[in-house]
């Protein structure tokens, strides 16, 4: 059972480039989340989805877009990367009132 | 290595001792609480959870205590082992928030052999 899988694991971008981070879960979870983690800041919610075809903004949504075309996948896009988006990005999934299950993260550096 | 441990409160304990990690949560409407463990280079891993209708819950070597009066949560680890070294986060779910969690900033636990 793979759980939550994030790709890629590492990426370096130049300012202004775009990219998409992929999250896949095989637990048939309805809810999926994207977080960023910065030193001393804990985990901050970027966007989330409560089901296929639905998305909503979290605490820090600016500069990011998401899509949930299939129940098992949740994509996070950066249209024009900025150095302030250098971070570690985590995806999680769950059923309501259960613990969120996390992937191992994508380490993104923007130069 | 992972930089998530920078600027975090640190708890240092001797192997075999008990550890207590504390967390103050923010919202009196929170009805579900979770403790996560994060090792370097990994995602947060579920340890134990507790709902607001309980004061205490025990797992294998871990106990979570909830004091709703002062909005305080604690994680107790019995007989701490070197493999317990990690950053520990508490998280709260506010009732009606569609499962969204609010995370604390974390505590780094270091276990000395």
mmCIF file with all atom_site columns, C-alpha atoms in Angstrom:
data_model
loop_
_atom_site.group_PDB
_atom_site.id
_atom_site.type_symbol
_atom_site.label_atom_id
_atom_site.label_alt_id
_atom_site.label_comp_id
_atom_site.label_asym_id
_atom_site.label_entity_id
_atom_site.label_seq_id
_atom_site.pdbx_PDB_ins_code
_atom_site.Cartn_x
_atom_site.Cartn_y
_atom_site.Cartn_z
_atom_site.occupancy
_atom_site.B_iso_or_equiv
_atom_site.pdbx_formal_charge
_atom_site.auth_seq_id
_atom_site.auth_comp_id
_atom_site.auth_asym_id
_atom_site.auth_atom_id
_atom_site.pdbx_PDB_model_num
ATOM 1   C CA . UNK A 1 1   ? 0.000   0.000  0.000   1.00 0.00 ? 1   UNK A CA 1
ATOM 2   C CA . UNK A 1 2   ? 1.779   3.155  -1.229  1.00 0.00 ? 2   UNK A CA 1
ATOM 3   C CA . UNK A 1 3   ? -0.360  5.680  0.722   1.00 0.00 ? 3   UNK A CA 1
ATOM 4   C CA . UNK A 1 4   ? 0.412   9.219  -0.446  1.00 0.00 ? 4   UNK A CA 1
ATOM 5   C CA . UNK A 1 5   ? 3.020   9.625  -3.182  1.00 0.00 ? 5   UNK A CA 1
ATOM 6   C CA . UNK A 1 6   ? 4.484   12.965 -4.220  1.00 0.00 ? 6   UNK A CA 1
ATOM 7   C CA . UNK A 1 7   ? 6.461   13.655 -7.385  1.00 0.00 ? 7   UNK A CA 1
ATOM 8   C CA . UNK A 1 8   ? 9.014   15.021 -7.930  1.00 0.00 ? 8   UNK A CA 1
ATOM 9   C CA . UNK A 1 9   ? 10.993  14.739 -4.677  1.00 0.00 ? 9   UNK A CA 1
ATOM 10  C CA . UNK A 1 10  ? 13.360  17.605 -5.538  1.00 0.00 ? 10  UNK A CA 1
ATOM 11  C CA . UNK A 1 11  ? 13.287  20.418 -8.041  1.00 0.00 ? 11  UNK A CA 1
ATOM 12  C CA . UNK A 1 12  ? 15.223  23.600 -8.758  1.00 0.00 ? 12  UNK A CA 1
ATOM 13  C CA . UNK A 1 13  ? 13.529  26.324 -10.769 1.00 0.00 ? 13  UNK A CA 1
ATOM 14  C CA . UNK A 1 14  ? 14.476  29.737 -12.038 1.00 0.00 ? 14  UNK A CA 1
ATOM 15  C CA . UNK A 1 15  ? 12.325  32.734 -11.156 1.00 0.00 ? 15  UNK A CA 1
ATOM 16  C CA . UNK A 1 16  ? 9.408   32.982 -13.553 1.00 0.00 ? 16  UNK A CA 1
ATOM 17  C CA . UNK A 1 17  ? 9.343   29.323 -14.549 1.00 0.00 ? 17  UNK A CA 1
ATOM 18  C CA . UNK A 1 18  ? 6.242   27.220 -14.038 1.00 0.00 ? 18  UNK A CA 1
ATOM 19  C CA . UNK A 1 19  ? 5.811   23.706 -12.753 1.00 0.00 ? 19  UNK A CA 1
ATOM 20  C CA . UNK A 1 20  ? 3.281   21.230 -11.398 1.00 0.00 ? 20  UNK A CA 1
ATOM 21  C CA . UNK A 1 21  ? 3.630   19.062 -8.318  1.00 0.00 ? 21  UNK A CA 1
ATOM 22  C CA . UNK A 1 22  ? 1.701   15.820 -8.351  1.00 0.00 ? 22  UNK A CA 1
ATOM 23  C CA . UNK A 1 23  ? 0.110   14.087 -5.379  1.00 0.00 ? 23  UNK A CA 1
ATOM 24  C CA . UNK A 1 24  ? -1.449  10.632 -5.687  1.00 0.00 ? 24  UNK A CA 1
ATOM 25  C CA . UNK A 1 25  ? -3.233  8.612  -2.992  1.00 0.00 ? 25  UNK A CA 1
ATOM 26  C CA . UNK A 1 26  ? -4.482  5.054  -3.165  1.00 0.00 ? 26  UNK A CA 1
ATOM 27  C CA . UNK A 1 27  ? -6.686  5.067  -0.041  1.00 0.00 ? 27  UNK A CA 1
ATOM 28  C CA . UNK A 1 28  ? -9.869  6.295  -1.732  1.00 0.00 ? 28  UNK A CA 1
ATOM 29  C CA . UNK A 1 29  ? -9.837  9.416  0.453   1.00 0.00 ? 29  UNK A CA 1
ATOM 30  C CA . UNK A 1 30  ? -12.259 12.220 -0.305  1.00 0.00 ? 30  UNK A CA 1
ATOM 31  C CA . UNK A 1 31  ? -10.181 15.033 1.200   1.00 0.00 ? 31  UNK A CA 1
ATOM 32  C CA . UNK A 1 32  ? -6.785  16.161 -0.048  1.00 0.00 ? 32  UNK A CA 1
ATOM 33  C CA . UNK A 1 33  ? -4.542  19.022 1.023   1.00 0.00 ? 33  UNK A CA 1
ATOM 34  C CA . UNK A 1 34  ? -1.425  20.906 -0.038  1.00 0.00 ? 34  UNK A CA 1
ATOM 35  C CA . UNK A 1 35  ? 0.839   22.461 2.616   1.00 0.00 ? 35  UNK A CA 1
ATOM 36  C CA . UNK A 1 36  ? 4.118   24.289 2.626   1.00 0.00 ? 36  UNK A CA 1
ATOM 37  C CA . UNK A 1 37  ? 6.616   23.976 5.440   1.00 0.00 ? 37  UNK A CA 1
ATOM 38  C CA . UNK A 1 38  ? 9.182   26.668 6.178   1.00 0.00 ? 38  UNK A CA 1
ATOM 39  C CA . UNK A 1 39  ? 11.702  26.803 9.042   1.00 0.00 ? 39  UNK A CA 1
ATOM 40  C CA . UNK A 1 40  ? 10.026  27.884 12.272  1.00 0.00 ? 40  UNK A CA 1
ATOM 41  C CA . UNK A 1 41  ? 6.629   28.246 10.578  1.00 0.00 ? 41  UNK A CA 1
ATOM 42  C CA . UNK A 1 42  ? 5.108   24.805 10.892  1.00 0.00 ? 42  UNK A CA 1
ATOM 43  C CA . UNK A 1 43  ? 2.765   23.558 8.176   1.00 0.00 ? 43  UNK A CA 1
ATOM 44  C CA . UNK A 1 44  ? 0.600   26.103 6.404   1.00 0.00 ? 44  UNK A CA 1
ATOM 45  C CA . UNK A 1 45  ? -2.351  25.133 4.241   1.00 0.00 ? 45  UNK A CA 1
ATOM 46  C CA . UNK A 1 46  ? -2.190  26.320 0.629   1.00 0.00 ? 46  UNK A CA 1
ATOM 47  C CA . UNK A 1 47  ? -5.284  24.762 -0.978  1.00 0.00 ? 47  UNK A CA 1
ATOM 48  C CA . UNK A 1 48  ? -7.499  21.807 -0.269  1.00 0.00 ? 48  UNK A CA 1
ATOM 49  C CA . UNK A 1 49  ? -10.175 19.676 -1.893  1.00 0.00 ? 49  UNK A CA 1
ATOM 50  C CA . UNK A 1 50  ? -13.199 17.966 -0.375  1.00 0.00 ? 50  UNK A CA 1
ATOM 51  C CA . UNK A 1 51  ? -13.892 15.835 -3.424  1.00 0.00 ? 51  UNK A CA 1
ATOM 52  C CA . UNK A 1 52  ? -13.258 15.251 -7.102  1.00 0.00 ? 52  UNK A CA 1
ATOM 53  C CA . UNK A 1 53  ? -13.777 18.441 -9.081  1.00 0.00 ? 53  UNK A CA 1
ATOM 54  C CA . UNK A 1 54  ? -13.758 20.742 -6.030  1.00 0.00 ? 54  UNK A CA 1
ATOM 55  C CA . UNK A 1 55  ? -11.002 22.953 -4.621  1.00 0.00 ? 55  UNK A CA 1
ATOM 56  C CA . UNK A 1 56  ? -10.794 25.697 -2.009  1.00 0.00 ? 56  UNK A CA 1
ATOM 57  C CA . UNK A 1 57  ? -8.253  28.203 -0.709  1.00 0.00 ? 57  UNK A CA 1
ATOM 58  C CA . UNK A 1 58  ? -6.336  27.690 2.480   1.00 0.00 ? 58  UNK A CA 1
ATOM 59  C CA . UNK A 1 59  ? -4.235  30.059 4.543   1.00 0.00 ? 59  UNK A CA 1
ATOM 60  C CA . UNK A 1 60  ? -1.583  30.930 1.920   1.00 0.00 ? 60  UNK A CA 1
ATOM 61  C CA . UNK A 1 61  ? -3.087  30.406 -1.581  1.00 0.00 ? 61  UNK A CA 1
ATOM 62  C CA . UNK A 1 62  ? -1.496  33.311 -3.489  1.00 0.00 ? 62  UNK A CA 1
ATOM 63  C CA . UNK A 1 63  ? 0.773   32.278 -6.356  1.00 0.00 ? 63  UNK A CA 1
ATOM 64  C CA . UNK A 1 64  ? -0.570  28.717 -6.488  1.00 0.00 ? 64  UNK A CA 1
ATOM 65  C CA . UNK A 1 65  ? -3.334  26.927 -8.355  1.00 0.00 ? 65  UNK A CA 1
ATOM 66  C CA . UNK A 1 66  ? -4.703  23.423 -7.888  1.00 0.00 ? 66  UNK A CA 1
ATOM 67  C CA . UNK A 1 67  ? -6.808  20.881 -9.701  1.00 0.00 ? 67  UNK A CA 1
ATOM 68  C CA . UNK A 1 68  ? -8.590  17.692 -8.642  1.00 0.00 ? 68  UNK A CA 1
ATOM 69  C CA . UNK A 1 69  ? -9.742  16.081 -11.888 1.00 0.00 ? 69  UNK A CA 1
ATOM 70  C CA . UNK A 1 70  ? -9.510  12.572 -10.463 1.00 0.00 ? 70  UNK A CA 1
ATOM 71  C CA . UNK A 1 71  ? -10.285 11.510 -6.907  1.00 0.00 ? 71  UNK A CA 1
ATOM 72  C CA . UNK A 1 72  ? -6.861  9.993  -6.382  1.00 0.00 ? 72  UNK A CA 1
ATOM 73  C CA . UNK A 1 73  ? -4.814  12.933 -7.702  1.00 0.00 ? 73  UNK A CA 1
ATOM 74  C CA . UNK A 1 74  ? -4.325  16.494 -6.482  1.00 0.00 ? 74  UNK A CA 1
ATOM 75  C CA . UNK A 1 75  ? -2.077  18.792 -8.518  1.00 0.00 ? 75  UNK A CA 1
ATOM 76  C CA . UNK A 1 76  ? -0.382  21.955 -7.272  1.00 0.00 ? 76  UNK A CA 1
ATOM 77  C CA . UNK A 1 77  ? 0.763   24.464 -9.879  1.00 0.00 ? 77  UNK A CA 1
ATOM 78  C CA . UNK A 1 78  ? 3.119   27.402 -9.745  1.00 0.00 ? 78  UNK A CA 1
ATOM 79  C CA . UNK A 1 79  ? 2.484   29.603 -12.772 1.00 0.00 ? 79  UNK A CA 1
ATOM 80  C CA . UNK A 1 80  ? 5.412   31.981 -12.291 1.00 0.00 ? 80  UNK A CA 1
ATOM 81  C CA . UNK A 1 81  ? 7.769   30.824 -9.563  1.00 0.00 ? 81  UNK A CA 1
ATOM 82  C CA . UNK A 1 82  ? 9.202   33.354 -7.091  1.00 0.00 ? 82  UNK A CA 1
ATOM 83  C CA . UNK A 1 83  ? 12.067  32.928 -4.590  1.00 0.00 ? 83  UNK A CA 1
ATOM 84  C CA . UNK A 1 84  ? 9.528   33.289 -1.753  1.00 0.00 ? 84  UNK A CA 1
ATOM 85  C CA . UNK A 1 85  ? 8.046   29.969 -2.885  1.00 0.00 ? 85  UNK A CA 1
ATOM 86  C CA . UNK A 1 86  ? 11.219  28.105 -1.991  1.00 0.00 ? 86  UNK A CA 1
ATOM 87  C CA . UNK A 1 87  ? 9.925   25.593 0.536   1.00 0.00 ? 87  UNK A CA 1
ATOM 88  C CA . UNK A 1 88  ? 9.096   21.987 1.253   1.00 0.00 ? 88  UNK A CA 1
ATOM 89  C CA . UNK A 1 89  ? 5.652   21.062 -0.034  1.00 0.00 ? 89  UNK A CA 1
ATOM 90  C CA . UNK A 1 90  ? 3.574   18.315 1.537   1.00 0.00 ? 90  UNK A CA 1
ATOM 91  C CA . UNK A 1 91  ? 0.420   16.673 0.319   1.00 0.00 ? 91  UNK A CA 1
ATOM 92  C CA . UNK A 1 92  ? -2.017  14.906 2.630   1.00 0.00 ? 92  UNK A CA 1
ATOM 93  C CA . UNK A 1 93  ? -5.267  12.991 2.304   1.00 0.00 ? 93  UNK A CA 1
ATOM 94  C CA . UNK A 1 94  ? -7.964  11.791 4.669   1.00 0.00 ? 94  UNK A CA 1
ATOM 95  C CA . UNK A 1 95  ? -11.552 10.927 5.349   1.00 0.00 ? 95  UNK A CA 1
ATOM 96  C CA . UNK A 1 96  ? -13.394 13.411 7.556   1.00 0.00 ? 96  UNK A CA 1
ATOM 97  C CA . UNK A 1 97  ? -12.654 13.092 11.307  1.00 0.00 ? 97  UNK A CA 1
ATOM 98  C CA . UNK A 1 98  ? -9.663  10.851 10.666  1.00 0.00 ? 98  UNK A CA 1
ATOM 99  C CA . UNK A 1 99  ? -5.951  11.742 10.771  1.00 0.00 ? 99  UNK A CA 1
ATOM 100 C CA . UNK A 1 100 ? -4.422  13.156 7.632   1.00 0.00 ? 100 UNK A CA 1
ATOM 101 C CA . UNK A 1 101 ? -1.871  10.921 5.910   1.00 0.00 ? 101 UNK A CA 1
ATOM 102 C CA . UNK A 1 102 ? 1.147   12.724 4.480   1.00 0.00 ? 102 UNK A CA 1
ATOM 103 C CA . UNK A 1 103 ? 3.537   12.139 1.622   1.00 0.00 ? 103 UNK A CA 1
ATOM 104 C CA . UNK A 1 104 ? 7.286   12.607 2.040   1.00 0.00 ? 104 UNK A CA 1
ATOM 105 C CA . UNK A 1 105 ? 7.367   16.029 0.446   1.00 0.00 ? 105 UNK A CA 1
ATOM 106 C CA . UNK A 1 106 ? 8.771   17.891 -2.534  1.00 0.00 ? 106 UNK A CA 1
ATOM 107 C CA . UNK A 1 107 ? 11.780  20.099 -1.863  1.00 0.00 ? 107 UNK A CA 1
ATOM 108 C CA . UNK A 1 108 ? 11.557  23.081 -4.183  1.00 0.00 ? 108 UNK A CA 1
ATOM 109 C CA . UNK A 1 109 ? 14.233  25.741 -4.625  1.00 0.00 ? 109 UNK A CA 1
ATOM 110 C CA . UNK A 1 110 ? 13.655  28.820 -6.739  1.00 0.00 ? 110 UNK A CA 1
ATOM 111 C CA . UNK A 1 111 ? 16.685  30.810 -7.788  1.00 0.00 ? 111 UNK A CA 1
ATOM 112 C CA . UNK B 2 1   ? 19.528  17.703 6.126   1.00 0.00 ? 1   UNK B CA 1
ATOM 113 C CA . UNK B 2 2   ? 16.015  18.914 6.745   1.00 0.00 ? 2   UNK B CA 1
ATOM 114 C CA . UNK B 2 3   ? 15.836  22.480 8.036   1.00 0.00 ? 3   UNK B CA 1
ATOM 115 C CA . UNK B 2 4   ? 12.466  22.058 9.729   1.00 0.00 ? 4   UNK B CA 1
ATOM 116 C CA . UNK B 2 5   ? 14.161  21.865 13.139  1.00 0.00 ? 5   UNK B CA 1
ATOM 117 C CA . UNK B 2 6   ? 15.558  25.412 13.046  1.00 0.00 ? 6   UNK B CA 1
ATOM 118 C CA . UNK B 2 7   ? 14.237  27.843 15.672  1.00 0.00 ? 7   UNK B CA 1
ATOM 119 C CA . UNK B 2 8   ? 12.134  25.174 17.355  1.00 0.00 ? 8   UNK B CA 1
ATOM 120 C CA . UNK B 2 9   ? 11.819  24.529 21.091  1.00 0.00 ? 9   UNK B CA 1
ATOM 121 C CA . UNK B 2 10  ? 14.015  21.567 21.932  1.00 0.00 ? 10  UNK B CA 1
ATOM 122 C CA . UNK B 2 11  ? 13.559  18.859 24.524  1.00 0.00 ? 11  UNK B CA 1
ATOM 123 C CA . UNK B 2 12  ? 16.595  16.757 25.338  1.00 0.00 ? 12  UNK B CA 1
ATOM 124 C CA . UNK B 2 13  ? 16.134  13.529 27.311  1.00 0.00 ? 13  UNK B CA 1
ATOM 125 C CA . UNK B 2 14  ? 18.181  10.517 28.272  1.00 0.00 ? 14  UNK B CA 1
ATOM 126 C CA . UNK B 2 15  ? 17.369  7.194  26.669  1.00 0.00 ? 15  UNK B CA 1
ATOM 127 C CA . UNK B 2 16  ? 14.951  5.285  28.862  1.00 0.00 ? 16  UNK B CA 1
ATOM 128 C CA . UNK B 2 17  ? 13.465  8.387  30.492  1.00 0.00 ? 17  UNK B CA 1
ATOM 129 C CA . UNK B 2 18  ? 9.908   9.538  29.904  1.00 0.00 ? 18  UNK B CA 1
ATOM 130 C CA . UNK B 2 19  ? 9.296   12.547 27.645  1.00 0.00 ? 19  UNK B CA 1
ATOM 131 C CA . UNK B 2 20  ? 6.506   15.086 27.854  1.00 0.00 ? 20  UNK B CA 1
ATOM 132 C CA . UNK B 2 21  ? 5.850   17.414 24.950  1.00 0.00 ? 21  UNK B CA 1
ATOM 133 C CA . UNK B 2 22  ? 3.344   20.201 25.438  1.00 0.00 ? 22  UNK B CA 1
ATOM 134 C CA . UNK B 2 23  ? 1.112   22.119 23.089  1.00 0.00 ? 23  UNK B CA 1
ATOM 135 C CA . UNK B 2 24  ? -1.260  25.033 23.621  1.00 0.00 ? 24  UNK B CA 1
ATOM 136 C CA . UNK B 2 25  ? -4.077  25.119 21.101  1.00 0.00 ? 25  UNK B CA 1
ATOM 137 C CA . UNK B 2 26  ? -5.907  28.183 19.950  1.00 0.00 ? 26  UNK B CA 1
ATOM 138 C CA . UNK B 2 27  ? -9.594  27.577 19.454  1.00 0.00 ? 27  UNK B CA 1
ATOM 139 C CA . UNK B 2 28  ? -12.201 26.480 22.002  1.00 0.00 ? 28  UNK B CA 1
ATOM 140 C CA . UNK B 2 29  ? -14.304 25.148 19.090  1.00 0.00 ? 29  UNK B CA 1
ATOM 141 C CA . UNK B 2 30  ? -11.643 22.558 18.208  1.00 0.00 ? 30  UNK B CA 1
ATOM 142 C CA . UNK B 2 31  ? -13.049 19.059 18.567  1.00 0.00 ? 31  UNK B CA 1
ATOM 143 C CA . UNK B 2 32  ? -10.266 16.775 17.351  1.00 0.00 ? 32  UNK B CA 1
ATOM 144 C CA . UNK B 2 33  ? -6.544  16.771 18.083  1.00 0.00 ? 33  UNK B CA 1
ATOM 145 C CA . UNK B 2 34  ? -3.650  14.874 16.561  1.00 0.00 ? 34  UNK B CA 1
ATOM 146 C CA . UNK B 2 35  ? 0.012   14.386 17.350  1.00 0.00 ? 35  UNK B CA 1
ATOM 147 C CA . UNK B 2 36  ? 2.429   13.874 14.470  1.00 0.00 ? 36  UNK B CA 1
ATOM 148 C CA . UNK B 2 37  ? 6.089   12.855 14.401  1.00 0.00 ? 37  UNK B CA 1
ATOM 149 C CA . UNK B 2 38  ? 8.360   14.158 11.650  1.00 0.00 ? 38  UNK B CA 1
ATOM 150 C CA . UNK B 2 39  ? 11.781  12.681 11.025  1.00 0.00 ? 39  UNK B CA 1
ATOM 151 C CA . UNK B 2 40  ? 14.381  14.465 8.936   1.00 0.00 ? 40  UNK B CA 1
ATOM 152 C CA . UNK B 2 41  ? 13.542  14.312 5.242   1.00 0.00 ? 41  UNK B CA 1
ATOM 153 C CA . UNK B 2 42  ? 10.152  12.684 5.822   1.00 0.00 ? 42  UNK B CA 1
ATOM 154 C CA . UNK B 2 43  ? 6.548   13.753 5.980   1.00 0.00 ? 43  UNK B CA 1
ATOM 155 C CA . UNK B 2 44  ? 4.599   13.980 9.265   1.00 0.00 ? 44  UNK B CA 1
ATOM 156 C CA . UNK B 2 45  ? 3.624   10.575 10.603  1.00 0.00 ? 45  UNK B CA 1
ATOM 157 C CA . UNK B 2 46  ? 0.469   10.032 12.697  1.00 0.00 ? 46  UNK B CA 1
ATOM 158 C CA . UNK B 2 47  ? 1.147   9.017  16.303  1.00 0.00 ? 47  UNK B CA 1
ATOM 159 C CA . UNK B 2 48  ? -2.093  9.336  18.257  1.00 0.00 ? 48  UNK B CA 1
ATOM 160 C CA . UNK B 2 49  ? -5.305  11.340 18.258  1.00 0.00 ? 49  UNK B CA 1
ATOM 161 C CA . UNK B 2 50  ? -7.980  12.346 20.744  1.00 0.00 ? 50  UNK B CA 1
ATOM 162 C CA . UNK B 2 51  ? -11.460 13.791 20.459  1.00 0.00 ? 51  UNK B CA 1
ATOM 163 C CA . UNK B 2 52  ? -12.769 16.590 22.627  1.00 0.00 ? 52  UNK B CA 1
ATOM 164 C CA . UNK B 2 53  ? -15.107 14.287 24.566  1.00 0.00 ? 53  UNK B CA 1
ATOM 165 C CA . UNK B 2 54  ? -12.070 12.536 26.065  1.00 0.00 ? 54  UNK B CA 1
ATOM 166 C CA . UNK B 2 55  ? -9.360  13.642 28.511  1.00 0.00 ? 55  UNK B CA 1
ATOM 167 C CA . UNK B 2 56  ? -6.841  10.896 27.950  1.00 0.00 ? 56  UNK B CA 1
ATOM 168 C CA . UNK B 2 57  ? -5.969  8.293  25.360  1.00 0.00 ? 57  UNK B CA 1
ATOM 169 C CA . UNK B 2 58  ? -3.223  5.718  25.417  1.00 0.00 ? 58  UNK B CA 1
ATOM 170 C CA . UNK B 2 59  ? -1.341  3.987  22.647  1.00 0.00 ? 59  UNK B CA 1
ATOM 171 C CA . UNK B 2 60  ? 1.771   1.901  22.553  1.00 0.00 ? 60  UNK B CA 1
ATOM 172 C CA . UNK B 2 61  ? 4.290   3.830  24.737  1.00 0.00 ? 61  UNK B CA 1
ATOM 173 C CA . UNK B 2 62  ? 2.417   7.078  24.078  1.00 0.00 ? 62  UNK B CA 1
ATOM 174 C CA . UNK B 2 63  ? -0.333  8.879  25.971  1.00 0.00 ? 63  UNK B CA 1
ATOM 175 C CA . UNK B 2 64  ? -2.145  12.045 24.986  1.00 0.00 ? 64  UNK B CA 1
ATOM 176 C CA . UNK B 2 65  ? -3.765  14.255 27.615  1.00 0.00 ? 65  UNK B CA 1
ATOM 177 C CA . UNK B 2 66  ? -6.294  16.948 26.806  1.00 0.00 ? 66  UNK B CA 1
ATOM 178 C CA . UNK B 2 67  ? -7.185  19.801 29.155  1.00 0.00 ? 67  UNK B CA 1
ATOM 179 C CA . UNK B 2 68  ? -9.970  21.782 27.539  1.00 0.00 ? 68  UNK B CA 1
ATOM 180 C CA . UNK B 2 69  ? -10.192 24.247 30.412  1.00 0.00 ? 69  UNK B CA 1
ATOM 181 C CA . UNK B 2 70  ? -6.783  25.719 29.624  1.00 0.00 ? 70  UNK B CA 1
ATOM 182 C CA . UNK B 2 71  ? -6.650  24.589 25.975  1.00 0.00 ? 71  UNK B CA 1
ATOM 183 C CA . UNK B 2 72  ? -3.624  22.401 26.530  1.00 0.00 ? 72  UNK B CA 1
ATOM 184 C CA . UNK B 2 73  ? -2.533  19.151 24.946  1.00 0.00 ? 73  UNK B CA 1
ATOM 185 C CA . UNK B 2 74  ? 0.403   16.964 25.934  1.00 0.00 ? 74  UNK B CA 1
ATOM 186 C CA . UNK B 2 75  ? 2.139   13.931 24.503  1.00 0.00 ? 75  UNK B CA 1
ATOM 187 C CA . UNK B 2 76  ? 3.869   11.560 26.886  1.00 0.00 ? 76  UNK B CA 1
ATOM 188 C CA . UNK B 2 77  ? 6.379   9.048  25.541  1.00 0.00 ? 77  UNK B CA 1
ATOM 189 C CA . UNK B 2 78  ? 7.379   6.269  27.916  1.00 0.00 ? 78  UNK B CA 1
ATOM 190 C CA . UNK B 2 79  ? 10.884  4.820  27.936  1.00 0.00 ? 79  UNK B CA 1
ATOM 191 C CA . UNK B 2 80  ? 12.125  7.172  25.220  1.00 0.00 ? 80  UNK B CA 1
ATOM 192 C CA . UNK B 2 81  ? 14.350  5.567  22.611  1.00 0.00 ? 81  UNK B CA 1
ATOM 193 C CA . UNK B 2 82  ? 16.865  7.050  20.138  1.00 0.00 ? 82  UNK B CA 1
ATOM 194 C CA . UNK B 2 83  ? 14.372  6.278  17.355  1.00 0.00 ? 83  UNK B CA 1
ATOM 195 C CA . UNK B 2 84  ? 11.967  8.731  18.986  1.00 0.00 ? 84  UNK B CA 1
ATOM 196 C CA . UNK B 2 85  ? 14.266  11.633 18.069  1.00 0.00 ? 85  UNK B CA 1
ATOM 197 C CA . UNK B 2 86  ? 12.244  13.827 15.724  1.00 0.00 ? 86  UNK B CA 1
ATOM 198 C CA . UNK B 2 87  ? 10.121  16.962 15.556  1.00 0.00 ? 87  UNK B CA 1
ATOM 199 C CA . UNK B 2 88  ? 6.674   16.534 17.099  1.00 0.00 ? 88  UNK B CA 1
ATOM 200 C CA . UNK B 2 89  ? 3.672   18.596 16.003  1.00 0.00 ? 89  UNK B CA 1
ATOM 201 C CA . UNK B 2 90  ? 0.255   18.951 17.535  1.00 0.00 ? 90  UNK B CA 1
ATOM 202 C CA . UNK B 2 91  ? -2.660  19.750 15.265  1.00 0.00 ? 91  UNK B CA 1
ATOM 203 C CA . UNK B 2 92  ? -6.226  20.819 16.000  1.00 0.00 ? 92  UNK B CA 1
ATOM 204 C CA . UNK B 2 93  ? -9.356  20.521 13.922  1.00 0.00 ? 93  UNK B CA 1
ATOM 205 C CA . UNK B 2 94  ? -11.966 23.223 14.386  1.00 0.00 ? 94  UNK B CA 1
ATOM 206 C CA . UNK B 2 95  ? -15.477 21.785 14.259  1.00 0.00 ? 95  UNK B CA 1
ATOM 207 C CA . UNK B 2 96  ? -17.052 22.425 10.878  1.00 0.00 ? 96  UNK B CA 1
ATOM 208 C CA . UNK B 2 97  ? -13.785 23.309 9.122   1.00 0.00 ? 97  UNK B CA 1
ATOM 209 C CA . UNK B 2 98  ? -13.970 20.447 6.581   1.00 0.00 ? 98  UNK B CA 1
ATOM 210 C CA . UNK B 2 99  ? -11.123 18.563 8.145   1.00 0.00 ? 99  UNK B CA 1
ATOM 211 C CA . UNK B 2 100 ? -8.651  21.445 7.941   1.00 0.00 ? 100 UNK B CA 1
ATOM 212 C CA . UNK B 2 101 ? -5.957  21.191 10.593  1.00 0.00 ? 101 UNK B CA 1
ATOM 213 C CA . UNK B 2 102 ? -4.109  23.995 12.346  1.00 0.00 ? 102 UNK B CA 1
ATOM 214 C CA . UNK B 2 103 ? -0.570  22.902 13.183  1.00 0.00 ? 103 UNK B CA 1
ATOM 215 C CA . UNK B 2 104 ? 1.643   24.044 16.002  1.00 0.00 ? 104 UNK B CA 1
ATOM 216 C CA . UNK B 2 105 ? 5.205   25.039 15.197  1.00 0.00 ? 105 UNK B CA 1
ATOM 217 C CA . UNK B 2 106 ? 6.655   21.828 16.633  1.00 0.00 ? 106 UNK B CA 1
ATOM 218 C CA . UNK B 2 107 ? 9.053   20.646 19.323  1.00 0.00 ? 107 UNK B CA 1
ATOM 219 C CA . UNK B 2 108 ? 12.322  18.920 18.562  1.00 0.00 ? 108 UNK B CA 1
ATOM 220 C CA . UNK B 2 109 ? 12.983  15.883 20.737  1.00 0.00 ? 109 UNK B CA 1
ATOM 221 C CA . UNK B 2 110 ? 16.593  14.744 21.082  1.00 0.00 ? 110 UNK B CA 1
ATOM 222 C CA . UNK B 2 111 ? 17.305  11.455 22.829  1.00 0.00 ? 111 UNK B CA 1
ATOM 223 C CA . UNK B 2 112 ? 20.772  10.955 24.255  1.00 0.00 ? 112 UNK B CA 1
ATOM 224 C CA . UNK B 2 113 ? 21.990  7.346  24.295  1.00 0.00 ? 113 UNK B CA 1
#
